[in-house]
XYZ file of N, CA and C in Angstrom:
366
model
N 0.822 -1.186 0.000
C 0.000 0.000 0.000
C 0.872 1.257 0.000
N 1.987 1.223 0.683
C 2.836 2.414 0.744
C 3.666 2.521 -0.527
N 3.669 3.694 -1.092
C 4.400 3.935 -2.336
C 5.832 4.295 -1.997
N 6.742 3.733 -2.723
C 8.155 4.052 -2.520
C 8.603 5.003 -3.608
N 8.625 6.269 -3.270
C 9.029 7.297 -4.217
C 10.511 7.589 -4.070
N 11.144 7.903 -5.193
C 12.531 8.369 -5.176
C 12.465 9.876 -5.195
N 13.093 10.517 -4.224
C 13.026 11.965 -4.101
C 14.398 12.510 -3.748
N 14.479 13.815 -3.612
C 15.761 14.417 -3.232
C 16.138 14.012 -1.814
N 15.174 13.566 -1.030
C 15.451 13.100 0.327
C 15.652 11.583 0.361
N 15.738 10.950 -0.804
C 15.893 9.497 -0.879
C 14.543 8.823 -0.977
N 14.549 7.535 -1.122
C 13.296 6.776 -1.229
C 12.580 6.795 0.114
N 11.263 6.975 0.081
C 10.542 7.074 1.343
C 10.472 5.753 2.098
N 10.827 4.659 1.468
C 10.842 3.367 2.148
C 12.170 3.038 2.808
N 13.206 3.854 2.572
C 14.525 3.599 3.156
C 14.500 3.762 4.675
N 15.379 3.064 5.350
C 15.472 3.157 6.809
C 15.794 4.578 7.268
N 16.508 5.340 6.450
C 16.913 6.700 6.823
C 15.916 7.776 6.379
N 14.776 7.378 5.811
C 13.809 8.357 5.310
C 13.095 9.059 6.456
N 12.576 10.265 6.201
C 11.772 10.947 7.222
C 10.550 10.135 7.648
N 9.947 9.408 6.708
C 8.777 8.588 7.029
C 9.141 7.460 7.998
N 10.274 6.804 7.736
C 10.712 5.732 8.628
C 11.069 6.280 10.010
N 11.688 7.459 10.047
C 12.018 8.080 11.334
C 10.747 8.409 12.108
N 9.739 8.912 11.416
C 8.473 9.256 12.060
C 7.792 8.029 12.654
N 7.781 6.940 11.889
C 7.085 5.730 12.335
C 7.914 4.860 13.275
N 9.229 5.050 13.269
C 10.089 4.237 14.122
C 10.348 2.854 13.562
N 9.996 2.646 12.303
C 10.256 1.379 11.607
C 10.640 1.712 10.170
N 11.301 0.790 9.512
C 11.613 0.979 8.106
C 10.332 0.775 7.311
N 9.890 1.817 6.650
C 8.615 1.811 5.951
C 8.517 0.647 4.973
N 9.568 0.413 4.215
C 9.501 -0.638 3.195
C 9.373 -2.034 3.800
N 9.621 -2.152 5.091
C 9.535 -3.449 5.745
C 8.335 -3.570 6.677
N 7.481 -2.541 6.706
C 6.340 -2.595 7.604
C 5.134 -1.905 6.991
N 4.487 -2.619 6.080
C 3.320 -2.078 5.384
C 2.192 -1.716 6.360
N 2.002 -2.508 7.407
C 0.898 -2.264 8.342
C 1.080 -0.926 9.058
N 2.278 -0.635 9.525
C 2.532 0.639 10.212
C 2.395 1.802 9.245
N 2.844 1.593 8.029
C 2.747 2.633 7.010
C 1.287 2.940 6.702
N 0.493 1.926 6.498
C -0.916 2.135 6.184
C -1.649 2.770 7.362
N -1.353 2.326 8.572
C -2.020 2.871 9.762
C -1.723 4.355 9.944
N -0.565 4.807 9.499
C -0.185 6.215 9.634
C -0.734 7.074 8.498
N -1.239 6.453 7.469
C -1.721 7.172 6.303
C -3.142 7.681 6.511
N -3.416 8.948 6.145
C -4.798 9.430 6.234
C -5.749 8.624 5.353
N -5.222 7.961 4.349
C -6.073 7.141 3.482
C -6.707 6.006 4.274
N -5.998 5.474 5.260
C -6.565 4.378 6.059
C -7.823 4.827 6.789
N -7.888 6.096 7.169
C -9.072 6.613 7.850
C -10.200 6.864 6.849
N -9.860 7.423 5.710
C -10.861 7.657 4.670
C -11.483 6.335 4.240
N -10.645 5.322 4.069
C -11.119 4.010 3.621
C -12.114 3.368 4.585
N -12.032 3.714 5.867
C -12.876 3.051 6.857
C -14.000 3.938 7.393
N -14.060 5.195 6.965
C -15.099 6.102 7.447
C -16.462 5.752 6.851
N -17.487 5.943 7.648
C -18.847 5.808 7.167
C -19.071 6.914 6.138
N -19.678 6.589 5.024
C -19.871 7.581 3.958
C -20.803 8.714 4.369
N -21.508 8.567 5.478
C -22.377 9.631 5.984
C -21.671 10.534 6.992
N -20.414 10.258 7.275
C -19.642 11.072 8.204
C -19.394 12.451 7.589
N -19.696 13.511 8.335
C -19.390 14.848 7.799
C -17.880 14.983 7.591
N -17.517 15.478 6.436
C -16.107 15.598 6.088
C -15.888 16.945 5.425
N -14.859 17.676 5.845
C -14.605 18.958 5.183
C -14.153 18.727 3.742
N -14.328 19.715 2.925
C -13.833 19.633 1.549
C -12.324 19.840 1.566
N -11.656 19.256 0.593
C -10.203 19.336 0.497
C -9.794 20.062 -0.768
N -8.793 20.903 -0.652
C -8.114 21.500 -1.799
C -6.691 20.971 -1.746
N -6.373 20.096 -2.681
C -5.054 19.479 -2.739
C -4.288 20.094 -3.897
N -3.096 20.591 -3.610
C -2.264 21.214 -4.643
C -0.886 20.569 -4.574
N -0.341 20.259 -5.726
C 0.976 19.633 -5.739
C 1.831 20.206 -6.859
N 3.093 20.389 -6.560
C 4.045 20.906 -7.529
C 4.795 19.800 -8.243
N 4.905 19.954 -9.546
C 5.616 18.968 -10.356
C 7.110 18.927 -10.115
N 7.649 19.963 -9.480
C 9.077 20.005 -9.184
C 9.343 19.849 -7.689
N 8.374 19.303 -6.975
C 8.545 19.026 -5.544
C 9.358 17.745 -5.425
N 10.576 17.868 -4.962
C 11.416 16.674 -4.861
C 11.355 16.057 -3.460
N 10.520 16.610 -2.579
C 10.379 16.052 -1.237
C 9.213 15.076 -1.121
N 8.112 15.386 -1.795
C 6.910 14.558 -1.719
C 6.431 14.292 -3.132
N 6.279 13.040 -3.471
C 5.835 12.669 -4.809
C 4.386 13.069 -5.047
N 4.098 13.565 -6.237
C 2.739 14.007 -6.577
C 1.729 12.879 -6.448
N 2.165 11.640 -6.614
C 1.213 10.534 -6.534
C 0.600 10.414 -5.140
N 1.255 10.956 -4.112
C 0.665 10.910 -2.779
C -0.600 11.778 -2.730
N -0.541 12.955 -3.331
C -1.723 13.822 -3.390
C -2.801 13.208 -4.275
N -2.391 12.609 -5.374
C -3.343 11.974 -6.285
C -4.049 10.817 -5.579
N -3.302 10.012 -4.854
C -3.890 8.872 -4.148
C -4.893 9.330 -3.093
N -4.554 10.389 -2.357
C -5.476 10.887 -1.336
C -6.728 11.464 -1.993
N -6.543 12.227 -3.047
C -7.678 12.788 -3.784
C -8.594 11.668 -4.269
N -8.024 10.648 -4.843
C -8.797 9.518 -5.354
C -9.548 8.813 -4.230
N -8.889 8.607 -3.100
C -9.536 7.934 -1.969
C -10.737 8.737 -1.473
N -10.563 10.045 -1.333
C -11.660 10.891 -0.844
C -12.810 10.922 -1.844
N -12.496 11.145 -3.115
C -13.578 11.268 -4.104
C -14.273 9.927 -4.363
N -13.538 8.837 -4.312
C -14.171 7.529 -4.497
C -15.141 7.214 -3.366
N -14.796 7.631 -2.164
C -15.621 7.295 -1.002
C -16.730 8.322 -0.744
N -16.438 9.609 -0.987
C -17.369 10.668 -0.592
C -17.919 11.490 -1.754
N -17.450 11.232 -2.961
C -17.960 11.946 -4.126
C -16.986 12.977 -4.674
N -17.152 13.260 -5.955
C -16.222 14.141 -6.676
C -16.202 15.562 -6.141
N -17.277 16.013 -5.545
C -17.317 17.398 -5.061
C -16.593 17.580 -3.732
N -16.139 16.482 -3.140
C -15.527 16.559 -1.811
C -14.057 16.993 -1.839
N -13.392 16.843 -2.975
C -11.969 17.197 -3.049
C -11.625 17.721 -4.427
N -10.764 18.717 -4.428
C -10.259 19.302 -5.666
C -8.748 19.111 -5.684
N -8.228 18.689 -6.820
C -6.779 18.492 -6.978
C -6.278 19.400 -8.085
N -5.211 20.136 -7.788
C -4.562 20.969 -8.800
C -3.082 20.646 -8.836
N -2.588 20.433 -10.038
C -1.173 20.135 -10.257
C -0.515 21.362 -10.870
N 0.587 21.781 -10.285
C 1.341 22.935 -10.783
C 2.682 22.445 -11.328
N 2.833 22.398 -12.646
C 4.046 21.848 -13.250
C 5.338 22.482 -12.730
N 5.318 23.769 -12.436
C 6.529 24.450 -11.977
C 6.523 24.716 -10.479
N 5.659 24.023 -9.758
C 5.629 24.174 -8.310
C 6.707 23.335 -7.657
N 7.342 23.917 -6.663
C 8.323 23.172 -5.875
C 7.661 22.821 -4.547
N 8.439 22.571 -3.527
C 7.870 22.256 -2.215
C 7.522 23.568 -1.508
N 6.513 24.253 -2.043
C 6.075 25.530 -1.477
C 6.529 26.737 -2.265
N 7.246 26.551 -3.346
C 7.705 27.677 -4.159
C 7.252 27.524 -5.596
N 7.904 28.224 -6.479
C 7.548 28.150 -7.899
C 6.129 28.628 -8.126
N 5.303 27.792 -8.745
C 3.913 28.142 -9.036
C 3.105 28.498 -7.789
N 3.555 28.064 -6.635
C 2.827 28.369 -5.400
C 2.965 29.834 -4.995
N 3.898 30.549 -5.587
C 4.084 31.959 -5.261
C 3.291 32.884 -6.187
N 2.595 32.323 -7.168
C 1.813 33.123 -8.108
C 0.568 33.699 -7.438
N 0.200 34.890 -7.840
C -1.008 35.523 -7.312
C -2.242 34.681 -7.615
N -2.275 34.040 -8.766
C -3.427 33.214 -9.126
C -3.585 32.018 -8.185
N -2.476 31.461 -7.730
C -2.538 30.349 -6.776
C -3.070 30.850 -5.440
N -2.586 31.994 -5.008
C -3.071 32.585 -3.768
C -4.576 32.864 -3.855
N -5.015 33.370 -4.975
C -6.442 33.646 -5.176
C -7.255 32.358 -5.094
N -6.755 31.290 -5.673
C -7.444 29.995 -5.611
C -7.620 29.548 -4.164
N -6.575 29.668 -3.384
C -6.634 29.258 -1.974
C -7.619 30.140 -1.202
N -7.518 31.437 -1.399
C -8.419 32.359 -0.699
C -9.872 32.099 -1.069
N -10.140 31.896 -2.345
C -11.511 31.620 -2.780
C -12.034 30.309 -2.206
N -11.171 29.309 -2.144
C -11.568 28.024 -1.561
C -11.914 28.209 -0.077
N -11.051 28.890 0.648
C -11.298 29.109 2.084
C -12.560 29.932 2.324
N -12.744 30.965 1.520
C -13.966 31.772 1.658
C -15.207 30.899 1.449
N -15.171 30.090 0.411
C -16.321 29.249 0.105
C -16.613 28.276 1.252
N -15.569 27.753 1.870
C -15.771 26.780 2.957
C -16.149 27.458 4.263
N -15.510 28.550 4.576
C -15.709 29.177 5.872
C -16.900 30.129 5.921
N -17.242 30.697 4.777
C -18.317 31.668 4.748
C -19.550 31.154 4.005
N -19.479 29.922 3.577
C -20.624 29.318 2.900
C -20.940 29.932 1.556
N -19.925 30.461 0.880
C -20.149 31.100 -0.428
C -20.247 30.058 -1.518
């Protein structure tokens, strides 16, 4: 279930990865601990009538810390279980880990509009 991405921080399944340090086990050798720590495990087991906030997932194509497939997998899990309107996914080809496309005014506007819609019922 856990994806082993190659990133600038190394493969996330390696013993020295941040994920393995967080879990206290080598991710590639402990699928159960990896799945239990994943928000997808909670989405997969939630009652479909459970109130769930909407998600705005954004990922940069030049993010070398977190693979874009992690955002895609979470988006897919939420929309498959709770419907397409529950999560929005945007991919920014020139986005880094918080920079690049994420610094554009249009990206900021997207985030602000999403928050307004959720918090103010717009």
